[in-house]
PDB file of C-alpha atoms and ligand atoms in Angstrom:
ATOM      1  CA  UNK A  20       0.000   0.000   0.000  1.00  0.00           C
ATOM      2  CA  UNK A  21       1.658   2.878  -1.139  1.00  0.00           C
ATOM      3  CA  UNK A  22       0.861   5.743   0.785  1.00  0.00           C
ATOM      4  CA  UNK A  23       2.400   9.747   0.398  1.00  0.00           C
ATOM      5  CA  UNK A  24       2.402  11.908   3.768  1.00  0.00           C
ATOM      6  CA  UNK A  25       2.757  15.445   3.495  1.00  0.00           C
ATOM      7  CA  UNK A  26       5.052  15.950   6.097  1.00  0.00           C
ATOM      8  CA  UNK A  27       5.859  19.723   8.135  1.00  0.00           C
ATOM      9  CA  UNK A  28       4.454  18.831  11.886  1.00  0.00           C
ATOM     10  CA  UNK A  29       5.249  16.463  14.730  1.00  0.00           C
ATOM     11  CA  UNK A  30       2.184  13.872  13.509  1.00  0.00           C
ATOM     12  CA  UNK A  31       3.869  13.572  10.326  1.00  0.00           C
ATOM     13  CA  UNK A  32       7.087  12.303  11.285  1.00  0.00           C
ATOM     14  CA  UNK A  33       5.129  10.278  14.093  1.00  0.00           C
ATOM     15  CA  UNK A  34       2.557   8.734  11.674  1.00  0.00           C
ATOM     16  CA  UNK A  35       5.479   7.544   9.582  1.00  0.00           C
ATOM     17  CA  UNK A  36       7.311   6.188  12.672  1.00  0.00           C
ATOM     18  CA  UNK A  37       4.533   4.175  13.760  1.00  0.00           C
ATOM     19  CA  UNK A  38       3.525   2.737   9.780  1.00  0.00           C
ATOM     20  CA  UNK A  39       7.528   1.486  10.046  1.00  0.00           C
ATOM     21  CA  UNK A  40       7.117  -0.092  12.651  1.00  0.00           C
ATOM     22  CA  UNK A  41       3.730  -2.201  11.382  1.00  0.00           C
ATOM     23  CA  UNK A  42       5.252  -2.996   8.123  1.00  0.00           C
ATOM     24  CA  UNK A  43       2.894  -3.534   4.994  1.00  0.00           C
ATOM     25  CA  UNK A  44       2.963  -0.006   3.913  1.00  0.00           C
ATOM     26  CA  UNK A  45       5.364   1.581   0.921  1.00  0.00           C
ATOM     27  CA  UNK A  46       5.702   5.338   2.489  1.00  0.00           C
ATOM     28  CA  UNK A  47       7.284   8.144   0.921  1.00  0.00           C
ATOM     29  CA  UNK A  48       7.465  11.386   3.251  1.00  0.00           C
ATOM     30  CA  UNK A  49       7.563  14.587   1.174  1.00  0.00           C
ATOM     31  CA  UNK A  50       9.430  17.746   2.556  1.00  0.00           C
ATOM     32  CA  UNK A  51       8.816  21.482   1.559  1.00  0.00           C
ATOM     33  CA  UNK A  52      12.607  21.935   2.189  1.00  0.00           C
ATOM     34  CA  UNK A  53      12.114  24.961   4.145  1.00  0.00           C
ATOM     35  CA  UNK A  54      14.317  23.856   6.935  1.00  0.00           C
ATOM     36  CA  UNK A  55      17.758  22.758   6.379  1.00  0.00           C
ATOM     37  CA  UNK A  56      18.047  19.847   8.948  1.00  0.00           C
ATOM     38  CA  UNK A  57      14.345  18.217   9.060  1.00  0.00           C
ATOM     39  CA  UNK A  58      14.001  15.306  11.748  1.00  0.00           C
ATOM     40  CA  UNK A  59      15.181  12.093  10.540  1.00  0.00           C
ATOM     41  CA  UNK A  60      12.089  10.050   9.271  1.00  0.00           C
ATOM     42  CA  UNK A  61      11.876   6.105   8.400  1.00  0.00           C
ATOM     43  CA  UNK A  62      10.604   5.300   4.671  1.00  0.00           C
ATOM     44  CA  UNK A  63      11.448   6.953   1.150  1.00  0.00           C
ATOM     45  CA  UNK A  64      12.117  10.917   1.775  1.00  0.00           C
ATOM     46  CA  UNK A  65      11.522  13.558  -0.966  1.00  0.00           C
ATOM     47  CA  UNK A  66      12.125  17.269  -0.773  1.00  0.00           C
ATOM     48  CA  UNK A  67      10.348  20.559  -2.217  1.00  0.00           C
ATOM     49  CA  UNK A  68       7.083  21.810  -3.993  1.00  0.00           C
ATOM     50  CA  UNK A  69       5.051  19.418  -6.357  1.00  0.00           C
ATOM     51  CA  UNK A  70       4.639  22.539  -9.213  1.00  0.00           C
ATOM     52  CA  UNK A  71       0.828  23.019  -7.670  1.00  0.00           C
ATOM     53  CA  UNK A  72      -1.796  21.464  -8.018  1.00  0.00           C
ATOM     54  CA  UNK A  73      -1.232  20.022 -11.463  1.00  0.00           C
ATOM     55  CA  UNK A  74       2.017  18.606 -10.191  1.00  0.00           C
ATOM     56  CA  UNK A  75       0.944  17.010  -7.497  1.00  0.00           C
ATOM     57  CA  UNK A  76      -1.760  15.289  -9.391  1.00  0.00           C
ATOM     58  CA  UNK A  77       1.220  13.725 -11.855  1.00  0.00           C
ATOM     59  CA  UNK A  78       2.930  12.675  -8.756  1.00  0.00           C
ATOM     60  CA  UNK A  79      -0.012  10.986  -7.531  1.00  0.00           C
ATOM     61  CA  UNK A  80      -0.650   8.905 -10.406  1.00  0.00           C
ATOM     62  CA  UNK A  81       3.223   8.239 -11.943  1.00  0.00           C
ATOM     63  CA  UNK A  82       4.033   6.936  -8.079  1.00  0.00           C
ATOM     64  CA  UNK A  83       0.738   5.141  -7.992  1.00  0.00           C
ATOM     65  CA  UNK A  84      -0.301   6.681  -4.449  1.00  0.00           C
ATOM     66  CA  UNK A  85      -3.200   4.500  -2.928  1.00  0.00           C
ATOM     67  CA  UNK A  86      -3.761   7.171  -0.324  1.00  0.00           C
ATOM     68  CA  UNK A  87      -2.751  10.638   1.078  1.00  0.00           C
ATOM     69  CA  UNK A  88      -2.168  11.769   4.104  1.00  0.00           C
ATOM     70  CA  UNK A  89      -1.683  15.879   4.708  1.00  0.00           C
ATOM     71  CA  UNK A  90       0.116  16.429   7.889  1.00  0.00           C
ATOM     72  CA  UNK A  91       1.493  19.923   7.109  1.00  0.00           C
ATOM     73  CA  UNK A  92       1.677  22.242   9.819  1.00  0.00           C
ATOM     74  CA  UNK A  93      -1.456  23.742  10.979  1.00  0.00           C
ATOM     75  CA  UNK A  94      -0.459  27.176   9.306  1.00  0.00           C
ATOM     76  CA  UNK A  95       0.236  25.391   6.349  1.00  0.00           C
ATOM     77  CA  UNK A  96      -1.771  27.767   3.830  1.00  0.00           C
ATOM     78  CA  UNK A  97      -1.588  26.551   0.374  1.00  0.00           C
ATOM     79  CA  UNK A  98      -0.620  22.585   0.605  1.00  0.00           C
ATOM     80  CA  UNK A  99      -3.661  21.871   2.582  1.00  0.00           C
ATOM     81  CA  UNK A 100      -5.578  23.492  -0.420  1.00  0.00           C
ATOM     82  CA  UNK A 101      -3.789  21.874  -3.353  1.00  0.00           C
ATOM     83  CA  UNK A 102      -4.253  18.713  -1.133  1.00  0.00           C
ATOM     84  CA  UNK A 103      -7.584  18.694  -1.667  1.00  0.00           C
ATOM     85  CA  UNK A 104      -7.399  19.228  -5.211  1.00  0.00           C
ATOM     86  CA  UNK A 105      -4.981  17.240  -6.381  1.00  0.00           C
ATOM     87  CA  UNK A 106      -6.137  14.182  -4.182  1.00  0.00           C
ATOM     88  CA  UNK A 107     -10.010  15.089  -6.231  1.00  0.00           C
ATOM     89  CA  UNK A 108      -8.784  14.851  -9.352  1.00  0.00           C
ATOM     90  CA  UNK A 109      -6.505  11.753  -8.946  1.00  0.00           C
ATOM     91  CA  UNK A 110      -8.882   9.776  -7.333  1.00  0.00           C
ATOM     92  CA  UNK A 111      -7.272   8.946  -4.046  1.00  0.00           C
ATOM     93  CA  UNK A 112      -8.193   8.852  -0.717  1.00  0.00           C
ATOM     94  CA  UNK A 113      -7.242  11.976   1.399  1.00  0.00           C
ATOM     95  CA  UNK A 114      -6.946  12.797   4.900  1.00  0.00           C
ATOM     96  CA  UNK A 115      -5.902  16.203   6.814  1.00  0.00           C
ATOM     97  CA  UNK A 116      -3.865  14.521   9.642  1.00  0.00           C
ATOM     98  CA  UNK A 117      -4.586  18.233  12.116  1.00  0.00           C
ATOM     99  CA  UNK A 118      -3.641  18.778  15.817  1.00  0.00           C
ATOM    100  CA  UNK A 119      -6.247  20.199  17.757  1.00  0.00           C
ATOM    101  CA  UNK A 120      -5.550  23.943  18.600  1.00  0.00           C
ATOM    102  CA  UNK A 121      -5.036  25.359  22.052  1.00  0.00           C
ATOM    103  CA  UNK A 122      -7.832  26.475  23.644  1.00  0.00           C
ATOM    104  CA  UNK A 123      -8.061  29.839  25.772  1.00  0.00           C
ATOM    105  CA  UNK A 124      -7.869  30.061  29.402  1.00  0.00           C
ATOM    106  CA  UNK A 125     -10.332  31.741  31.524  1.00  0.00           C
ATOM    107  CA  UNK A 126      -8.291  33.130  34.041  1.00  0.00           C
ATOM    108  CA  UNK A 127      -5.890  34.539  31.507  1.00  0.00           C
ATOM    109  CA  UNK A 128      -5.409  37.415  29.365  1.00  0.00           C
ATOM    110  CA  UNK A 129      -5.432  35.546  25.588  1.00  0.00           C
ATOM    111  CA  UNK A 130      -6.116  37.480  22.529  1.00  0.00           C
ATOM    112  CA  UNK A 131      -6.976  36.198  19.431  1.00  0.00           C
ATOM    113  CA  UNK A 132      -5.954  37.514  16.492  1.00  0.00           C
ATOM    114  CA  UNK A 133      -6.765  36.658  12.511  1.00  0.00           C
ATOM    115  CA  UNK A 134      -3.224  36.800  11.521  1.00  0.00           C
ATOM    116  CA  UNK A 135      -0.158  38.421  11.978  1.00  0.00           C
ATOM    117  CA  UNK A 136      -0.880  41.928  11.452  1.00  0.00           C
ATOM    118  CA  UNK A 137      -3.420  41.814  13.620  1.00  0.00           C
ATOM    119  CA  UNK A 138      -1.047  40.379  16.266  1.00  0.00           C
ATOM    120  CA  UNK A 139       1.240  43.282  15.222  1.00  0.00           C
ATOM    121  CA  UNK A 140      -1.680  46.053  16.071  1.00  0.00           C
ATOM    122  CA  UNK A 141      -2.298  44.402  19.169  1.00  0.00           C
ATOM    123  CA  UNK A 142       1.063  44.281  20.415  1.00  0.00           C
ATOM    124  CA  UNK A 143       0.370  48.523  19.643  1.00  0.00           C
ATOM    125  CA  UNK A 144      -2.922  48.311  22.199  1.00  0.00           C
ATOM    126  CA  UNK A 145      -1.561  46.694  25.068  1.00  0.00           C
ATOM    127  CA  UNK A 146       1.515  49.080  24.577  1.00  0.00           C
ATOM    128  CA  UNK A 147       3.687  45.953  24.907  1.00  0.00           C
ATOM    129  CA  UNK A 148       7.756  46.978  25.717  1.00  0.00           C
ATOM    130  CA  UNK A 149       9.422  43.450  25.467  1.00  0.00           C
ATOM    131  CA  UNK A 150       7.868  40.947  23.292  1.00  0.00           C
ATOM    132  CA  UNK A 151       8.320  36.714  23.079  1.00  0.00           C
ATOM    133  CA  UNK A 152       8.240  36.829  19.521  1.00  0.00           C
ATOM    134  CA  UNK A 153       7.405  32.469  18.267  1.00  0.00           C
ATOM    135  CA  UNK A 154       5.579  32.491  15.102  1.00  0.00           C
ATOM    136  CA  UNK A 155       8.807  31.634  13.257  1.00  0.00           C
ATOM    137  CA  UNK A 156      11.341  33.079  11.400  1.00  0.00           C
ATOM    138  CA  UNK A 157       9.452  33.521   7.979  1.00  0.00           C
ATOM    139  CA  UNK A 158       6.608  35.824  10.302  1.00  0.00           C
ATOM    140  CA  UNK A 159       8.712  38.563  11.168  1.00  0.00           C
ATOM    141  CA  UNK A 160       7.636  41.057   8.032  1.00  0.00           C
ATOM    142  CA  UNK A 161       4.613  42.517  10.092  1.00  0.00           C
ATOM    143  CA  UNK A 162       5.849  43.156  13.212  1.00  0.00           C
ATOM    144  CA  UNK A 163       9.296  45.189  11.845  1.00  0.00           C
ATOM    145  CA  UNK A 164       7.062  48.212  11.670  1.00  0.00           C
ATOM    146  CA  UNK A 165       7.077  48.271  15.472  1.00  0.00           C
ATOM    147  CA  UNK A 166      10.178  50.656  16.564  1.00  0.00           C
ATOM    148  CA  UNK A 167       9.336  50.819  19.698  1.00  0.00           C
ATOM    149  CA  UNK A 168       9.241  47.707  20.986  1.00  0.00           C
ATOM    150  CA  UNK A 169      11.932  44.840  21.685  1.00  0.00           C
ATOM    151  CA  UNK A 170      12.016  41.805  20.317  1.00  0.00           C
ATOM    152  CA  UNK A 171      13.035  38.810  21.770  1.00  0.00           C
ATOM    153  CA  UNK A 172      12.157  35.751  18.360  1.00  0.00           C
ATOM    154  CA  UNK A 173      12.618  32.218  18.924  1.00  0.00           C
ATOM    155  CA  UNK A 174      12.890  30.295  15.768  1.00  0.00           C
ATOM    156  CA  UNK A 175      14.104  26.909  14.978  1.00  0.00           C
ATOM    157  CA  UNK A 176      16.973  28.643  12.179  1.00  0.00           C
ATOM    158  CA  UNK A 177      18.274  32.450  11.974  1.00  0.00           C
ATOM    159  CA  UNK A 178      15.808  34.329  10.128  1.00  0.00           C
ATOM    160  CA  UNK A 179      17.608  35.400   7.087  1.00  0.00           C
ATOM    161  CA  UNK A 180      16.597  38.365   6.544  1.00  0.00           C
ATOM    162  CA  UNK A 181      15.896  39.780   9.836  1.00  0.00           C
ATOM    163  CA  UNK A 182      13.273  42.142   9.310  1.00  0.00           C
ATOM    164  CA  UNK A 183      13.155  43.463  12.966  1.00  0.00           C
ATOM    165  CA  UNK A 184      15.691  45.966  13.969  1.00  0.00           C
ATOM    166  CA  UNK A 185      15.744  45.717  17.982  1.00  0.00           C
ATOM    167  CA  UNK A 186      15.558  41.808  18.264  1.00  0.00           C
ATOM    168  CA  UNK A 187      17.527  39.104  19.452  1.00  0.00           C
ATOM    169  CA  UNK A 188      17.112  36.108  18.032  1.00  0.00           C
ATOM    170  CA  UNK A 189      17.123  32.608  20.423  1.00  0.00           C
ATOM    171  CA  UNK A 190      17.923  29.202  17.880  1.00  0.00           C
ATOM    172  CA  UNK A 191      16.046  26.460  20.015  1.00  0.00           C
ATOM    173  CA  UNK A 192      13.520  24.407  18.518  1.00  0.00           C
ATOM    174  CA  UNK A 193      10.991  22.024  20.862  1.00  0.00           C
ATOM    175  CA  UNK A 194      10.054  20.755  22.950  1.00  0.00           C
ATOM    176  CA  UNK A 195      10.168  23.083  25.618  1.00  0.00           C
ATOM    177  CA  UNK A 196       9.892  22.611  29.662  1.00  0.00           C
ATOM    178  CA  UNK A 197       7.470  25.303  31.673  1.00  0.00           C
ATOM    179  CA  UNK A 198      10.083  25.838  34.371  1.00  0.00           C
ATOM    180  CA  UNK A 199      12.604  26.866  31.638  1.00  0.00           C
ATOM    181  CA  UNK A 200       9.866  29.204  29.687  1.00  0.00           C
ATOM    182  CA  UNK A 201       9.261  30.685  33.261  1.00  0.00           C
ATOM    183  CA  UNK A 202      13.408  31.676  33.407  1.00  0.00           C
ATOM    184  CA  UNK A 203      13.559  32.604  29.981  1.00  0.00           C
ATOM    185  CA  UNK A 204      10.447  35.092  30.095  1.00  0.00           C
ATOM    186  CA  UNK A 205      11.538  36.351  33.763  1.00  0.00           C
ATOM    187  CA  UNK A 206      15.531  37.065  32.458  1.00  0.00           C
ATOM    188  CA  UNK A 207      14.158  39.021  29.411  1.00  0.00           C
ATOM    189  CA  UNK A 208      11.729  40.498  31.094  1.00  0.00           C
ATOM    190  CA  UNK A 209       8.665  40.076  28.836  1.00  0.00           C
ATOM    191  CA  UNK A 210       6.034  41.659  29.223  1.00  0.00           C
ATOM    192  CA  UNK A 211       3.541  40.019  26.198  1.00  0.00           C
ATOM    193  CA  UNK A 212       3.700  36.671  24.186  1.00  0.00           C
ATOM    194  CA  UNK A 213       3.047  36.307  20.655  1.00  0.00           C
ATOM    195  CA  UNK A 214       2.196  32.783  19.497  1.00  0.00           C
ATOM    196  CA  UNK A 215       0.264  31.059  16.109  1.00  0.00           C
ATOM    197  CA  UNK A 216      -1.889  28.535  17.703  1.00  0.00           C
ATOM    198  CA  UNK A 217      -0.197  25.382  16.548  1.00  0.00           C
ATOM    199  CA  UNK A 218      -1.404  23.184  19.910  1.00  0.00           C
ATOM    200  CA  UNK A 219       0.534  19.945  20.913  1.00  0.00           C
ATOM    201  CA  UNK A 220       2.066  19.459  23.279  1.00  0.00           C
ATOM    202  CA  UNK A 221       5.598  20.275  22.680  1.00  0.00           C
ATOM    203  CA  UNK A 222       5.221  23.974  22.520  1.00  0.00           C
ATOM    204  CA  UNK A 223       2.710  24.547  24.806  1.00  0.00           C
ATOM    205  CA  UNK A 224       5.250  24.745  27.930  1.00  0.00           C
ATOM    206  CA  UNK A 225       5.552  28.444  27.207  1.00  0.00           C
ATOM    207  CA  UNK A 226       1.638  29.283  27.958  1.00  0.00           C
ATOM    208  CA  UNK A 227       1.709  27.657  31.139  1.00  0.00           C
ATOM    209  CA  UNK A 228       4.889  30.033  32.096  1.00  0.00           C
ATOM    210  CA  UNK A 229       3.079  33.148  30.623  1.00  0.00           C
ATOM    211  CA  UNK A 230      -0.205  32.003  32.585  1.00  0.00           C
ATOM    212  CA  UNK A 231       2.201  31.193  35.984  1.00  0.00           C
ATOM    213  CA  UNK A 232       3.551  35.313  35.268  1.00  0.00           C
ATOM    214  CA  UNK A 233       0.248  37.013  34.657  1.00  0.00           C
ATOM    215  CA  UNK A 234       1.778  37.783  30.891  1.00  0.00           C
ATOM    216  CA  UNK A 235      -0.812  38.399  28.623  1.00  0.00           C
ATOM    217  CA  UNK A 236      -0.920  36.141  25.103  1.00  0.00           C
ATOM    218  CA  UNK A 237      -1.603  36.992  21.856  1.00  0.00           C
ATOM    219  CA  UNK A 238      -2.705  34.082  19.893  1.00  0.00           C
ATOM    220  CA  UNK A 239      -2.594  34.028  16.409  1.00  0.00           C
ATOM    221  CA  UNK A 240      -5.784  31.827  14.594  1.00  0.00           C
ATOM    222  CA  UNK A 241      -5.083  29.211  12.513  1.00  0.00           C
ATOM    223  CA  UNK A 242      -5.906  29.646   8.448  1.00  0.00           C
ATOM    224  CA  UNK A 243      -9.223  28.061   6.790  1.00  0.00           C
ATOM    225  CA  UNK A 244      -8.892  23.859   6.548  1.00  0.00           C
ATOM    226  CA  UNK A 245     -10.312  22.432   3.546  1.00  0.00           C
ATOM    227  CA  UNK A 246     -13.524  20.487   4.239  1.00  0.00           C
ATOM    228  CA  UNK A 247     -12.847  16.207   3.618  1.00  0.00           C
ATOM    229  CA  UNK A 248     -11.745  13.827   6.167  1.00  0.00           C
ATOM    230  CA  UNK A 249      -9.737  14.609   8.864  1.00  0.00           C
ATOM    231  CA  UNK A 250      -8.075  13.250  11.761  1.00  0.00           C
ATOM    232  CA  UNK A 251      -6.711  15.189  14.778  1.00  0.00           C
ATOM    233  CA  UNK A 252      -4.158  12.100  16.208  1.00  0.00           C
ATOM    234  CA  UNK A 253      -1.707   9.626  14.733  1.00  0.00           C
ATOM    235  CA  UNK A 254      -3.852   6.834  15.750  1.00  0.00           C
ATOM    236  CA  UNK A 255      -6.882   8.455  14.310  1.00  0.00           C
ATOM    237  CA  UNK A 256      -4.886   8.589  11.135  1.00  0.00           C
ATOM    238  CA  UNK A 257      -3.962   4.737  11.651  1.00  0.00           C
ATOM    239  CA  UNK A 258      -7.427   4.161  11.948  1.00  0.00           C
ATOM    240  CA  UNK A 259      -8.634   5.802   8.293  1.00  0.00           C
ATOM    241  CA  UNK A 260      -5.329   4.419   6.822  1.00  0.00           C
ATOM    242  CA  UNK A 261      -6.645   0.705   7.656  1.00  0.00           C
ATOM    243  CA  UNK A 262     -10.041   1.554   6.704  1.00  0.00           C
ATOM    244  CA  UNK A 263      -9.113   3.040   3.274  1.00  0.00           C
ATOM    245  CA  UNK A 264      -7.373  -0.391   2.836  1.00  0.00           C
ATOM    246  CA  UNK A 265      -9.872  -2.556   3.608  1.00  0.00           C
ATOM    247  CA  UNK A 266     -12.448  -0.336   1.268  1.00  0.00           C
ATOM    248  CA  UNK A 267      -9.668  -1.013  -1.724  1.00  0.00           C
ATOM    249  CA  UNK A 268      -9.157  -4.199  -0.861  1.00  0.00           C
ATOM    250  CA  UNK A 269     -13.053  -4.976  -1.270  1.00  0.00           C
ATOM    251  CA  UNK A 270     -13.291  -3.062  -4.061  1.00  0.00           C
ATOM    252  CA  UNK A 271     -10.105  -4.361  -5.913  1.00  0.00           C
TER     253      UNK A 271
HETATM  254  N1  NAP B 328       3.567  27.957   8.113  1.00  0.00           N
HETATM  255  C1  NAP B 328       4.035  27.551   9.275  1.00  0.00           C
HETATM  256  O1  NAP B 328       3.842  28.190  10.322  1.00  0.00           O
HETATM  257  C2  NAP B 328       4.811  26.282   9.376  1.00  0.00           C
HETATM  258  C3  NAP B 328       5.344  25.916  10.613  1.00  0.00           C
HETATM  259  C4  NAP B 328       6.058  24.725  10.722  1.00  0.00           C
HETATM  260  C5  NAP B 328       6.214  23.942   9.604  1.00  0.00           C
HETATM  261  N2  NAP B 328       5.671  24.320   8.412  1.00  0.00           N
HETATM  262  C6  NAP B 328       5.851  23.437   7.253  1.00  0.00           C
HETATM  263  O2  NAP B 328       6.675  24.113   6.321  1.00  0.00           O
HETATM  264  C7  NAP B 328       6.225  23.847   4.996  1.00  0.00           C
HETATM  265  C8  NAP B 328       6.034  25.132   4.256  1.00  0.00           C
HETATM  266  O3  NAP B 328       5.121  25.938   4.964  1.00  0.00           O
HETATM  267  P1  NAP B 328       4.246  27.030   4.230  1.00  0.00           P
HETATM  268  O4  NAP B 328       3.568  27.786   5.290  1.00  0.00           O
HETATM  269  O5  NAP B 328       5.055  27.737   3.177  1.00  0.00           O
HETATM  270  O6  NAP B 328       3.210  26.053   3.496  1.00  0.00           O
HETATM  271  P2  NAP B 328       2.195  26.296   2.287  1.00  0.00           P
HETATM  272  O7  NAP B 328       1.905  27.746   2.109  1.00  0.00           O
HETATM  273  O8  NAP B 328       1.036  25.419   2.525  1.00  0.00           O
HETATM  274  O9  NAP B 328       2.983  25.728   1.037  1.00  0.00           O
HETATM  275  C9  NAP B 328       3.644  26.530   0.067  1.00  0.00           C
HETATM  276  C10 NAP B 328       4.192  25.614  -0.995  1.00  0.00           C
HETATM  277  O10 NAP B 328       5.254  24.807  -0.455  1.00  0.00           O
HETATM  278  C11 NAP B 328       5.203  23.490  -1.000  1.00  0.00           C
HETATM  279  N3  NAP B 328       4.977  22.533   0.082  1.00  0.00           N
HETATM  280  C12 NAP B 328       4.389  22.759   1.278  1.00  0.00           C
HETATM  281  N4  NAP B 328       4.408  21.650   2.028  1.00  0.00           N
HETATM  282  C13 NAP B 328       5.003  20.702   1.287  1.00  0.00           C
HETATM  283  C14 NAP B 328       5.328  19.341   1.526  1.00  0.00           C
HETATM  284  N5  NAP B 328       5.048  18.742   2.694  1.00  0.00           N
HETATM  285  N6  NAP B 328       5.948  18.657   0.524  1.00  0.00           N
HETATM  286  C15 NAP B 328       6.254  19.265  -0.647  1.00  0.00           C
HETATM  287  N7  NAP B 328       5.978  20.551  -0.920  1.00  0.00           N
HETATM  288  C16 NAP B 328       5.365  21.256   0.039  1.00  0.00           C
HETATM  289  C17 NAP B 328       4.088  23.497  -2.024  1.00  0.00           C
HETATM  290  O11 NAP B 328       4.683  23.824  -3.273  1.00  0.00           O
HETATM  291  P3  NAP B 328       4.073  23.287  -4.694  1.00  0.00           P
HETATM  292  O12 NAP B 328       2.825  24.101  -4.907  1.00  0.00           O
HETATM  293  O13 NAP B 328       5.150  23.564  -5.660  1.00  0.00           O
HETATM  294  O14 NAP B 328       3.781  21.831  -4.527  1.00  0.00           O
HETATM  295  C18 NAP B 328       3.183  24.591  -1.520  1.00  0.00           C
HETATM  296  O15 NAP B 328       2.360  25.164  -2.527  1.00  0.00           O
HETATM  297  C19 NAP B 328       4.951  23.021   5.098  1.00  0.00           C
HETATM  298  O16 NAP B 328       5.263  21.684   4.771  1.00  0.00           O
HETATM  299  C20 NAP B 328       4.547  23.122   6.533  1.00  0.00           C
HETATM  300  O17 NAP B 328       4.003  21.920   6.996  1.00  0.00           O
HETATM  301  C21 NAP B 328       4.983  25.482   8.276  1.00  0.00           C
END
């Protein structure tokens, strides 16, 4: 069973973990290529874009794909989209493999946002002096407008360019520990956090610290999914991977 994951989050690299370990399955993990040093993954790897939608639909059909799982990152905005599409028009099965976002805490100042502008005006409201910049390193654009505030981005790779003119930039990529998000926001002395509400677990140590210091969030929503299945776990995805077998299997 030869099945393509779109890879870019934890569950990606997890699903194809686990499908190694059953056996059975032909898997080829595709990679945008944004980052240069991508977590070491079991099963056939490929890297960058497909050419759109048209592209991806060759791919599907020349590699004979029996089904397709989209794990891109939640703020994936186009591959979620072509996804869709491509899967459509191909005739394969398709599933948007999706961690559930964070949810909002009562007791603590969060504030959604659409999208990163409107994080940047709202950073501007709350008159904000020392911001926890971690919507990554290609999100910096909006916020560069903002002279007089400081900085403080946490990215996975240098941002290159760096938009931002009073920043300094913390390499570290998760997952994080609360205590250490406590320390890090205390010796900076941040006064606001600025996050894209990816959820999981392995980023998530850094709202519990803002919550434990009274700092105020501002959450950044997640872009429109495409309607179609969808799973929000790896075993979920396990699940609709066996059942798209055994519906092929019948029909074949
Ligand atoms: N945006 C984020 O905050 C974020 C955070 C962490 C990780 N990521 C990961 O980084 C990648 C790029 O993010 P993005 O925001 O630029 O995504 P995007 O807007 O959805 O994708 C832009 C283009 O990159 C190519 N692409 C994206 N994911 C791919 C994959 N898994 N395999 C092959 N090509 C892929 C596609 O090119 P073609 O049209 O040529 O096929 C797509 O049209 C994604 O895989 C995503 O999962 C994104």
């Amino acid at each position: 069973v030869r099945i393509l994951i779109l890879a870019g989050s934890t569950e990606a690299s997890a699903l194809a973990r686990h499908l190694d370990r059953l056996g059975g399955h032909d898997v080829t993990v595709s990679f945008a290529g944004r980052t240069r040093a991508p977590v070491p993954v079991p099963g056939t790897v490929r890297v960058g874009g497909f050419g759109g939608v048209d592209g991806l639909v060759d791919h599907l059909r020349e590699q004979r794909v029996d089904a397709l799982v989209d794990a891109t990152h939640p703020f994936a905005a186009r591959m979620p989209w072509n996804a869709q599409q491509a899967a459509t028009a191909a005739a394969v099965p398709r599933l948007r493999l999706c961690r559930p976002p964070w949810a909002a805490s009562a007791v603590h100042p969060w504030h959604d946002v659409p999208d990163l502008a409107g994080a940047a005006a709202c950073i501007e409201e709350l008159g904000a002096e020392r911001v926890l910049l971690t919507t990554g390193r290609q999100a910096l654009e909006p916020f560069a407008r903002l002279d007089r505030v400081w900085f403080l981005v946490r990215a996975i790779e240098p941002p290159d360019p760096m938009p931002i003119a009073d920043a300094a930039v913390l390499l570290a990529r998760g997952p994080f520990v609360e205590a250490e998000e406590r320390e890090l926001m205390r010796a900076h002395q941040i006064d606001l956090l600025v996050a894209k509400n990816s959820g999981g677990d392995a980023a998530a140590a850094k709202l519990g610290a803002a919550r434990a210091l009274g700092i105020p969030v501002v959450m950044v929503s997640r872009p429109a999914q495409p309607s179609g299945p969808a799973a929000e776990t790896v075993d979920d995805a396990l699940e609709w991977i066996a059942q798209t077998e055994c519906g092929q299997d019948s029909a074949g």
